[in-house]
Amino acid sequence: MWKGRFQQETSGLVQRYGESISFDWRLYPYDIMGSMAHAEALAKARIITKAELQEIHQGLKGIQADIEAGNFEWRASLEDVHMNIESVLTSRIGAAGAKLHTARSRNDQVALDVRLYCRAEARNLITLVRGLQRALVGQGQRWQHVVMPGYTHLQRGQPVLFSHHLLAYVEMLDRDAARLEDCLKRINVMPLGSGALAGSTIVLDREFVAKKLGFDGVTHNSMDAVADRDFAAELIFAIALCGTHLSRLSEDIILWVTAEFGFVTLSDAHTTGSSLMPQKKNPDVAELTRGKTGRLYGNLMSILTILKGLPLTYNRDMQEDKEPLFDSIDTLKIALEVYAEMIDGLKVNEKAVASAVGDPFLLATDLADYLVLRGVPFRQAHEIIGKLTAHSLATGIGFPDITLENYQSFSPVFERNVFKVLTLEHALEARKGIGAPSPANAASELEAWRTRLSLRKPAVKTKSSRNT
Ligand code: ARG
């Protein structure tokens, strides 16, 4: 492509060192789409004729078909996807192909391709995030009545609904989707026409190209446009944070499936056995997802570090943006997919959860609140219930079994109705502030999510229910 100035062939080692075709070949649909739009702008500016535009379009379509049929030979000597496609196009259609690169550089071309790729994949990711949210909401509905201990420091804290716990992840995932949507605003800006760095003396209608390619606008500084990979860094960050959420969910699930917790069972299809210990059923999907967070963070560090010392404008360092970007997107896509499936197949072991949530200490805060509602300052109430807890631990008598006389020896404020506070039903129903886990709140949150994610109501079979 640059044979004019050079007398020597590129060294074989340099070719191997510098090629990106082994990974950037997958940008081909975007490269072709971009070239088609660019050719139209060339025709509009009368740089090429209508007939040449036709030849270019037909030639590119042929190349795309060949690639998709596996009949295209990618050559490392041609370095990257852009030069492979252009070179084969020119060998097939001649002069028209050789005109395609007018007023264009690989610098704005690669910026365009990566943006088109990021746009498509950010949209795919949003769809997959929604799919996992749906699975979580579905399970929340299915086990709507299940009460479980909520933890802080991995110590039993207060009772919550299982659905409330799952909906916490639905919220996190919603922020992930919102972050991806937000990234799309900055991804969807058209850089082509920036040339190598300073535009071109051959002025093309950039807004026309942007419209053709579905961009919301065009970039306004040619130097920034070819040097900018912020949009990729942002996307990789949004992916890394979504990975963090999946990793935390993984950790919950890994704990829940232990014999010690035993709260849930995963389906056989989403667990693996041991080659040695016949009894094992391991939560490998959750562990892998937790582990893969490492590469998502690694990719984020890579992209940030690649960009940090670069002078304007394009530098070849930037070729290193692609592998971390591709890897983050590939990794999160399959993780979201497999997670939605795994969550769908999960079952709650109601007995184990009921036994854990039967721990009376989960209601200690409620007892303190009981005193507060009868005029005791909270700090004092906290101390009284602290002493009561120590008493319960020392005697082995749980809160519901302590006598009223005994309660009154800790505080005269206690009355017979204290025993009403000591039920899970009361504990949950009382938590009716916005965002708290009362059954009514959980039901309306599930309903709201179901509508937002357009889920069908679960089929509840009753005599009178009609098939719809
Ligand atoms: N393969 C290159 C990349 O991925 C394409 C742009 C090359 N431009 C250049 N002037 N060498 O960044």
PDB file of N, CA and C in Angstrom, residues 300-383:
ATOM      1  N   LEU A 300      -9.691  -3.189  31.203  1.00  0.00           N
ATOM      2  CA  LEU A 300      -9.886  -1.766  31.507  1.00  0.00           C
ATOM      3  C   LEU A 300      -8.535  -1.100  31.782  1.00  0.00           C
ATOM      4  N   MET A 301      -7.706  -1.774  32.557  1.00  0.00           N
ATOM      5  CA  MET A 301      -6.364  -1.233  32.821  1.00  0.00           C
ATOM      6  C   MET A 301      -5.590  -1.103  31.512  1.00  0.00           C
ATOM      7  N   SER A 302      -5.708  -2.105  30.638  1.00  0.00           N
ATOM      8  CA  SER A 302      -5.000  -2.067  29.348  1.00  0.00           C
ATOM      9  C   SER A 302      -5.375  -0.837  28.544  1.00  0.00           C
ATOM     10  N   ILE A 303      -6.667  -0.641  28.335  1.00  0.00           N
ATOM     11  CA  ILE A 303      -7.081   0.452  27.452  1.00  0.00           C
ATOM     12  C   ILE A 303      -6.679   1.798  28.045  1.00  0.00           C
ATOM     13  N   LEU A 304      -6.833   1.940  29.350  1.00  0.00           N
ATOM     14  CA  LEU A 304      -6.475   3.223  29.964  1.00  0.00           C
ATOM     15  C   LEU A 304      -4.972   3.476  29.843  1.00  0.00           C
ATOM     16  N   THR A 305      -4.206   2.413  30.044  1.00  0.00           N
ATOM     17  CA  THR A 305      -2.750   2.564  29.997  1.00  0.00           C
ATOM     18  C   THR A 305      -2.264   2.808  28.563  1.00  0.00           C
ATOM     19  N   ILE A 306      -2.895   2.153  27.612  1.00  0.00           N
ATOM     20  CA  ILE A 306      -2.525   2.361  26.202  1.00  0.00           C
ATOM     21  C   ILE A 306      -2.695   3.835  25.832  1.00  0.00           C
ATOM     22  N   LEU A 307      -3.783   4.425  26.293  1.00  0.00           N
ATOM     23  CA  LEU A 307      -4.097   5.791  25.874  1.00  0.00           C
ATOM     24  C   LEU A 307      -3.295   6.856  26.627  1.00  0.00           C
ATOM     25  N   LYS A 308      -2.848   6.497  27.835  1.00  0.00           N
ATOM     26  CA  LYS A 308      -2.387   7.554  28.743  1.00  0.00           C
ATOM     27  C   LYS A 308      -1.226   8.398  28.247  1.00  0.00           C
ATOM     28  N   GLY A 309      -0.237   7.797  27.559  1.00  0.00           N
ATOM     29  CA  GLY A 309       0.917   8.612  27.190  1.00  0.00           C
ATOM     30  C   GLY A 309       0.930   9.056  25.738  1.00  0.00           C
ATOM     31  N   LEU A 310      -0.191   8.917  25.061  1.00  0.00           N
ATOM     32  CA  LEU A 310      -0.152   9.140  23.611  1.00  0.00           C
ATOM     33  C   LEU A 310      -0.266  10.618  23.232  1.00  0.00           C
ATOM     34  N   PRO A 311       0.707  11.107  22.463  1.00  0.00           N
ATOM     35  CA  PRO A 311       0.557  12.455  21.916  1.00  0.00           C
ATOM     36  C   PRO A 311      -0.495  12.415  20.815  1.00  0.00           C
ATOM     37  N   LEU A 312      -1.049  13.544  20.479  1.00  0.00           N
ATOM     38  CA  LEU A 312      -1.963  13.560  19.331  1.00  0.00           C
ATOM     39  C   LEU A 312      -1.152  13.287  18.067  1.00  0.00           C
ATOM     40  N   THR A 313      -1.632  12.558  17.096  1.00  0.00           N
ATOM     41  CA  THR A 313      -3.024  12.101  17.049  1.00  0.00           C
ATOM     42  C   THR A 313      -3.000  10.579  17.067  1.00  0.00           C
ATOM     43  N   TYR A 314      -3.217   9.941  15.911  1.00  0.00           N
ATOM     44  CA  TYR A 314      -3.147   8.483  15.877  1.00  0.00           C
ATOM     45  C   TYR A 314      -1.725   8.021  16.127  1.00  0.00           C
ATOM     46  N   ASN A 315      -1.572   7.020  16.947  1.00  0.00           N
ATOM     47  CA  ASN A 315      -0.300   6.327  17.134  1.00  0.00           C
ATOM     48  C   ASN A 315      -0.589   4.849  17.032  1.00  0.00           C
ATOM     49  N   ARG A 316       0.399   4.134  16.566  1.00  0.00           N
ATOM     50  CA  ARG A 316       0.148   2.713  16.318  1.00  0.00           C
ATOM     51  C   ARG A 316      -0.177   1.949  17.595  1.00  0.00           C
ATOM     52  N   ASP A 317       0.194   2.500  18.734  1.00  0.00           N
ATOM     53  CA  ASP A 317      -0.207   1.901  20.017  1.00  0.00           C
ATOM     54  C   ASP A 317      -1.701   1.567  20.017  1.00  0.00           C
ATOM     55  N   MET A 318      -2.447   2.408  19.303  1.00  0.00           N
ATOM     56  CA  MET A 318      -3.903   2.304  19.375  1.00  0.00           C
ATOM     57  C   MET A 318      -4.450   1.021  18.766  1.00  0.00           C
ATOM     58  N   GLN A 319      -3.622   0.354  17.989  1.00  0.00           N
ATOM     59  CA  GLN A 319      -4.035  -0.956  17.477  1.00  0.00           C
ATOM     60  C   GLN A 319      -4.256  -1.935  18.636  1.00  0.00           C
ATOM     61  N   GLU A 320      -3.613  -1.653  19.743  1.00  0.00           N
ATOM     62  CA  GLU A 320      -3.737  -2.505  20.934  1.00  0.00           C
ATOM     63  C   GLU A 320      -5.078  -2.333  21.648  1.00  0.00           C
ATOM     64  N   ASP A 321      -5.924  -1.449  21.138  1.00  0.00           N
ATOM     65  CA  ASP A 321      -7.240  -1.255  21.784  1.00  0.00           C
ATOM     66  C   ASP A 321      -8.177  -2.427  21.528  1.00  0.00           C
ATOM     67  N   LYS A 322      -7.933  -3.140  20.423  1.00  0.00           N
ATOM     68  CA  LYS A 322      -8.970  -4.063  19.955  1.00  0.00           C
ATOM     69  C   LYS A 322      -9.105  -5.336  20.778  1.00  0.00           C
ATOM     70  N   GLU A 323      -7.982  -5.963  21.102  1.00  0.00           N
ATOM     71  CA  GLU A 323      -8.111  -7.229  21.822  1.00  0.00           C
ATOM     72  C   GLU A 323      -8.802  -7.074  23.185  1.00  0.00           C
ATOM     73  N   PRO A 324      -8.425  -6.058  23.985  1.00  0.00           N
ATOM     74  CA  PRO A 324      -9.167  -5.899  25.238  1.00  0.00           C
ATOM     75  C   PRO A 324     -10.655  -5.603  25.009  1.00  0.00           C
ATOM     76  N   LEU A 325     -10.935  -4.780  24.002  1.00  0.00           N
ATOM     77  CA  LEU A 325     -12.327  -4.440  23.706  1.00  0.00           C
ATOM     78  C   LEU A 325     -13.116  -5.688  23.300  1.00  0.00           C
ATOM     79  N   PHE A 326     -12.565  -6.435  22.344  1.00  0.00           N
ATOM     80  CA  PHE A 326     -13.256  -7.649  21.886  1.00  0.00           C
ATOM     81  C   PHE A 326     -13.435  -8.624  23.050  1.00  0.00           C
ATOM     82  N   ASP A 327     -12.376  -8.767  23.826  1.00  0.00           N
ATOM     83  CA  ASP A 327     -12.418  -9.753  24.906  1.00  0.00           C
ATOM     84  C   ASP A 327     -13.463  -9.377  25.955  1.00  0.00           C
ATOM     85  N   SER A 328     -13.534  -8.099  26.309  1.00  0.00           N
ATOM     86  CA  SER A 328     -14.524  -7.675  27.305  1.00  0.00           C
ATOM     87  C   SER A 328     -15.940  -7.932  26.788  1.00  0.00           C
ATOM     88  N   ILE A 329     -16.175  -7.569  25.546  1.00  0.00           N
ATOM     89  CA  ILE A 329     -17.516  -7.749  24.984  1.00  0.00           C
ATOM     90  C   ILE A 329     -17.866  -9.236  24.891  1.00  0.00           C
ATOM     91  N   ASP A 330     -16.954 -10.038  24.357  1.00  0.00           N
ATOM     92  CA  ASP A 330     -17.226 -11.481  24.242  1.00  0.00           C
ATOM     93  C   ASP A 330     -17.483 -12.102  25.607  1.00  0.00           C
ATOM     94  N   THR A 331     -16.656 -11.710  26.568  1.00  0.00           N
ATOM     95  CA  THR A 331     -16.744 -12.311  27.900  1.00  0.00           C
ATOM     96  C   THR A 331     -18.076 -11.979  28.559  1.00  0.00           C
ATOM     97  N   LEU A 332     -18.455 -10.702  28.496  1.00  0.00           N
ATOM     98  CA  LEU A 332     -19.699 -10.329  29.185  1.00  0.00           C
ATOM     99  C   LEU A 332     -20.926 -10.894  28.471  1.00  0.00           C
ATOM    100  N   LYS A 333     -20.868 -10.961  27.145  1.00  0.00           N
ATOM    101  CA  LYS A 333     -22.029 -11.461  26.414  1.00  0.00           C
ATOM    102  C   LYS A 333     -22.379 -12.886  26.829  1.00  0.00           C
ATOM    103  N   ILE A 334     -21.388 -13.744  26.835  1.00  0.00           N
ATOM    104  CA  ILE A 334     -21.700 -15.145  27.167  1.00  0.00           C
ATOM    105  C   ILE A 334     -22.026 -15.285  28.653  1.00  0.00           C
ATOM    106  N   ALA A 335     -21.369 -14.457  29.483  1.00  0.00           N
ATOM    107  CA  ALA A 335     -21.656 -14.528  30.924  1.00  0.00           C
ATOM    108  C   ALA A 335     -23.121 -14.169  31.186  1.00  0.00           C
ATOM    109  N   LEU A 336     -23.611 -13.106  30.539  1.00  0.00           N
ATOM    110  CA  LEU A 336     -25.001 -12.694  30.739  1.00  0.00           C
ATOM    111  C   LEU A 336     -25.968 -13.770  30.239  1.00  0.00           C
ATOM    112  N   GLU A 337     -25.604 -14.370  29.110  1.00  0.00           N
ATOM    113  CA  GLU A 337     -26.474 -15.392  28.535  1.00  0.00           C
ATOM    114  C   GLU A 337     -26.571 -16.617  29.431  1.00  0.00           C
ATOM    115  N   VAL A 338     -25.414 -17.103  29.863  1.00  0.00           N
ATOM    116  CA  VAL A 338     -25.401 -18.327  30.658  1.00  0.00           C
ATOM    117  C   VAL A 338     -26.016 -18.052  32.025  1.00  0.00           C
ATOM    118  N   TYR A 339     -25.845 -16.837  32.516  1.00  0.00           N
ATOM    119  CA  TYR A 339     -26.410 -16.503  33.821  1.00  0.00           C
ATOM    120  C   TYR A 339     -27.935 -16.484  33.785  1.00  0.00           C
ATOM    121  N   ALA A 340     -28.491 -15.931  32.709  1.00  0.00           N
ATOM    122  CA  ALA A 340     -29.954 -15.886  32.591  1.00  0.00           C
ATOM    123  C   ALA A 340     -30.496 -17.313  32.622  1.00  0.00           C
ATOM    124  N   GLU A 341     -29.828 -18.211  31.913  1.00  0.00           N
ATOM    125  CA  GLU A 341     -30.245 -19.611  31.865  1.00  0.00           C
ATOM    126  C   GLU A 341     -30.140 -20.255  33.248  1.00  0.00           C
ATOM    127  N   MET A 342     -29.012 -20.007  33.897  1.00  0.00           N
ATOM    128  CA  MET A 342     -28.767 -20.638  35.197  1.00  0.00           C
ATOM    129  C   MET A 342     -29.774 -20.148  36.249  1.00  0.00           C
ATOM    130  N   ILE A 343     -30.038 -18.844  36.246  1.00  0.00           N
ATOM    131  CA  ILE A 343     -30.990 -18.286  37.220  1.00  0.00           C
ATOM    132  C   ILE A 343     -32.380 -18.885  36.983  1.00  0.00           C
ATOM    133  N   ASP A 344     -32.731 -19.027  35.707  1.00  0.00           N
ATOM    134  CA  ASP A 344     -34.016 -19.634  35.360  1.00  0.00           C
ATOM    135  C   ASP A 344     -34.182 -21.021  35.967  1.00  0.00           C
ATOM    136  N   GLY A 345     -33.085 -21.756  36.044  1.00  0.00           N
ATOM    137  CA  GLY A 345     -33.161 -23.147  36.492  1.00  0.00           C
ATOM    138  C   GLY A 345     -32.936 -23.326  37.993  1.00  0.00           C
ATOM    139  N   LEU A 346     -32.854 -22.224  38.702  1.00  0.00           N
ATOM    140  CA  LEU A 346     -32.539 -22.302  40.135  1.00  0.00           C
ATOM    141  C   LEU A 346     -33.799 -22.620  40.968  1.00  0.00           C
ATOM    142  N   LYS A 347     -33.591 -23.418  42.023  1.00  0.00           N
ATOM    143  CA  LYS A 347     -34.718 -23.726  42.933  1.00  0.00           C
ATOM    144  C   LYS A 347     -34.346 -23.339  44.348  1.00  0.00           C
ATOM    145  N   VAL A 348     -35.331 -22.819  45.071  1.00  0.00           N
ATOM    146  CA  VAL A 348     -35.096 -22.454  46.473  1.00  0.00           C
ATOM    147  C   VAL A 348     -35.419 -23.656  47.359  1.00  0.00           C
ATOM    148  N   ASN A 349     -34.570 -23.927  48.330  1.00  0.00           N
ATOM    149  CA  ASN A 349     -34.854 -24.978  49.314  1.00  0.00           C
ATOM    150  C   ASN A 349     -35.522 -24.302  50.504  1.00  0.00           C
ATOM    151  N   GLU A 350     -36.849 -24.326  50.459  1.00  0.00           N
ATOM    152  CA  GLU A 350     -37.608 -23.523  51.421  1.00  0.00           C
ATOM    153  C   GLU A 350     -37.335 -23.908  52.865  1.00  0.00           C
ATOM    154  N   LYS A 351     -37.106 -25.227  53.110  1.00  0.00           N
ATOM    155  CA  LYS A 351     -36.865 -25.682  54.481  1.00  0.00           C
ATOM    156  C   LYS A 351     -35.603 -25.049  55.054  1.00  0.00           C
ATOM    157  N   ALA A 352     -34.530 -25.086  54.259  1.00  0.00           N
ATOM    158  CA  ALA A 352     -33.252 -24.557  54.753  1.00  0.00           C
ATOM    159  C   ALA A 352     -33.357 -23.050  54.988  1.00  0.00           C
ATOM    160  N   VAL A 353     -34.027 -22.370  54.091  1.00  0.00           N
ATOM    161  CA  VAL A 353     -34.177 -20.919  54.247  1.00  0.00           C
ATOM    162  C   VAL A 353     -35.028 -20.620  55.477  1.00  0.00           C
ATOM    163  N   ALA A 354     -36.100 -21.407  55.663  1.00  0.00           N
ATOM    164  CA  ALA A 354     -36.998 -21.180  56.804  1.00  0.00           C
ATOM    165  C   ALA A 354     -36.237 -21.406  58.109  1.00  0.00           C
ATOM    166  N   SER A 355     -35.363 -22.426  58.127  1.00  0.00           N
ATOM    167  CA  SER A 355     -34.649 -22.681  59.374  1.00  0.00           C
ATOM    168  C   SER A 355     -33.667 -21.546  59.667  1.00  0.00           C
ATOM    169  N   ALA A 356     -33.026 -21.005  58.629  1.00  0.00           N
ATOM    170  CA  ALA A 356     -32.091 -19.897  58.856  1.00  0.00           C
ATOM    171  C   ALA A 356     -32.831 -18.635  59.308  1.00  0.00           C
ATOM    172  N   VAL A 357     -33.982 -18.404  58.718  1.00  0.00           N
ATOM    173  CA  VAL A 357     -34.697 -17.161  59.027  1.00  0.00           C
ATOM    174  C   VAL A 357     -35.473 -17.301  60.349  1.00  0.00           C
ATOM    175  N   GLY A 358     -35.489 -18.520  60.894  1.00  0.00           N
ATOM    176  CA  GLY A 358     -36.121 -18.748  62.197  1.00  0.00           C
ATOM    177  C   GLY A 358     -35.285 -18.220  63.350  1.00  0.00           C
ATOM    178  N   ASP A 359     -34.088 -17.779  63.064  1.00  0.00           N
ATOM    179  CA  ASP A 359     -33.201 -17.231  64.096  1.00  0.00           C
ATOM    180  C   ASP A 359     -33.843 -15.985  64.714  1.00  0.00           C
ATOM    181  N   PRO A 360     -34.207 -16.050  66.014  1.00  0.00           N
ATOM    182  CA  PRO A 360     -34.929 -14.917  66.612  1.00  0.00           C
ATOM    183  C   PRO A 360     -34.112 -13.626  66.656  1.00  0.00           C
ATOM    184  N   PHE A 361     -32.782 -13.771  66.635  1.00  0.00           N
ATOM    185  CA  PHE A 361     -31.963 -12.551  66.699  1.00  0.00           C
ATOM    186  C   PHE A 361     -32.184 -11.629  65.500  1.00  0.00           C
ATOM    187  N   LEU A 362     -32.714 -12.187  64.410  1.00  0.00           N
ATOM    188  CA  LEU A 362     -33.022 -11.345  63.248  1.00  0.00           C
ATOM    189  C   LEU A 362     -34.027 -10.242  63.602  1.00  0.00           C
ATOM    190  N   LEU A 363     -34.742 -10.453  64.744  1.00  0.00           N
ATOM    191  CA  LEU A 363     -35.775  -9.480  65.116  1.00  0.00           C
ATOM    192  C   LEU A 363     -35.316  -8.536  66.232  1.00  0.00           C
ATOM    193  N   ALA A 364     -34.030  -8.569  66.553  1.00  0.00           N
ATOM    194  CA  ALA A 364     -33.510  -7.728  67.638  1.00  0.00           C
ATOM    195  C   ALA A 364     -33.757  -6.243  67.354  1.00  0.00           C
ATOM    196  N   THR A 365     -33.517  -5.824  66.116  1.00  0.00           N
ATOM    197  CA  THR A 365     -33.739  -4.413  65.774  1.00  0.00           C
ATOM    198  C   THR A 365     -35.211  -4.054  65.935  1.00  0.00           C
ATOM    199  N   ASP A 366     -36.081  -5.019  65.584  1.00  0.00           N
ATOM    200  CA  ASP A 366     -37.516  -4.752  65.692  1.00  0.00           C
ATOM    201  C   ASP A 366     -37.917  -4.533  67.155  1.00  0.00           C
ATOM    202  N   LEU A 367     -37.266  -5.277  68.048  1.00  0.00           N
ATOM    203  CA  LEU A 367     -37.538  -5.096  69.476  1.00  0.00           C
ATOM    204  C   LEU A 367     -37.109  -3.700  69.933  1.00  0.00           C
ATOM    205  N   ALA A 368     -35.950  -3.271  69.452  1.00  0.00           N
ATOM    206  CA  ALA A 368     -35.480  -1.917  69.795  1.00  0.00           C
ATOM    207  C   ALA A 368     -36.477  -0.886  69.272  1.00  0.00           C
ATOM    208  N   ASP A 369     -36.959  -1.085  68.043  1.00  0.00           N
ATOM    209  CA  ASP A 369     -37.939  -0.158  67.464  1.00  0.00           C
ATOM    210  C   ASP A 369     -39.228  -0.139  68.298  1.00  0.00           C
ATOM    211  N   TYR A 370     -39.598  -1.314  68.804  1.00  0.00           N
ATOM    212  CA  TYR A 370     -40.798  -1.422  69.664  1.00  0.00           C
ATOM    213  C   TYR A 370     -40.679  -0.458  70.845  1.00  0.00           C
ATOM    214  N   LEU A 371     -39.493  -0.463  71.467  1.00  0.00           N
ATOM    215  CA  LEU A 371     -39.278   0.434  72.620  1.00  0.00           C
ATOM    216  C   LEU A 371     -39.296   1.898  72.186  1.00  0.00           C
ATOM    217  N   VAL A 372     -38.677   2.164  71.033  1.00  0.00           N
ATOM    218  CA  VAL A 372     -38.629   3.540  70.512  1.00  0.00           C
ATOM    219  C   VAL A 372     -40.047   4.074  70.305  1.00  0.00           C
ATOM    220  N   LEU A 373     -40.910   3.231  69.759  1.00  0.00           N
ATOM    221  CA  LEU A 373     -42.290   3.652  69.502  1.00  0.00           C
ATOM    222  C   LEU A 373     -43.054   3.915  70.804  1.00  0.00           C
ATOM    223  N   ARG A 374     -42.494   3.447  71.935  1.00  0.00           N
ATOM    224  CA  ARG A 374     -43.103   3.718  73.238  1.00  0.00           C
ATOM    225  C   ARG A 374     -42.287   4.744  74.019  1.00  0.00           C
ATOM    226  N   GLY A 375     -41.520   5.538  73.289  1.00  0.00           N
ATOM    227  CA  GLY A 375     -40.873   6.703  73.895  1.00  0.00           C
ATOM    228  C   GLY A 375     -39.440   6.530  74.375  1.00  0.00           C
ATOM    229  N   VAL A 376     -38.876   5.319  74.252  1.00  0.00           N
ATOM    230  CA  VAL A 376     -37.494   5.124  74.708  1.00  0.00           C
ATOM    231  C   VAL A 376     -36.544   5.667  73.635  1.00  0.00           C
ATOM    232  N   PRO A 377     -35.566   6.501  74.006  1.00  0.00           N
ATOM    233  CA  PRO A 377     -34.602   6.978  73.000  1.00  0.00           C
ATOM    234  C   PRO A 377     -33.858   5.794  72.367  1.00  0.00           C
ATOM    235  N   PHE A 378     -33.571   5.897  71.067  1.00  0.00           N
ATOM    236  CA  PHE A 378     -33.028   4.733  70.362  1.00  0.00           C
ATOM    237  C   PHE A 378     -31.758   4.189  70.998  1.00  0.00           C
ATOM    238  N   ARG A 379     -30.830   5.051  71.388  1.00  0.00           N
ATOM    239  CA  ARG A 379     -29.566   4.580  71.966  1.00  0.00           C
ATOM    240  C   ARG A 379     -29.805   3.720  73.204  1.00  0.00           C
ATOM    241  N   GLN A 380     -30.784   4.159  74.014  1.00  0.00           N
ATOM    242  CA  GLN A 380     -31.128   3.416  75.227  1.00  0.00           C
ATOM    243  C   GLN A 380     -31.769   2.068  74.856  1.00  0.00           C
ATOM    244  N   ALA A 381     -32.674   2.139  73.884  1.00  0.00           N
ATOM    245  CA  ALA A 381     -33.360   0.924  73.430  1.00  0.00           C
ATOM    246  C   ALA A 381     -32.331  -0.087  72.907  1.00  0.00           C
ATOM    247  N   HIS A 382     -31.357   0.425  72.186  1.00  0.00           N
ATOM    248  CA  HIS A 382     -30.293  -0.426  71.620  1.00  0.00           C
ATOM    249  C   HIS A 382     -29.572  -1.162  72.748  1.00  0.00           C
ATOM    250  N   GLU A 383     -29.311  -0.432  73.823  1.00  0.00           N
ATOM    251  CA  GLU A 383     -28.581  -1.031  74.937  1.00  0.00           C
ATOM    252  C   GLU A 383     -29.433  -2.086  75.659  1.00  0.00           C
TER     253      GLU A 383
END
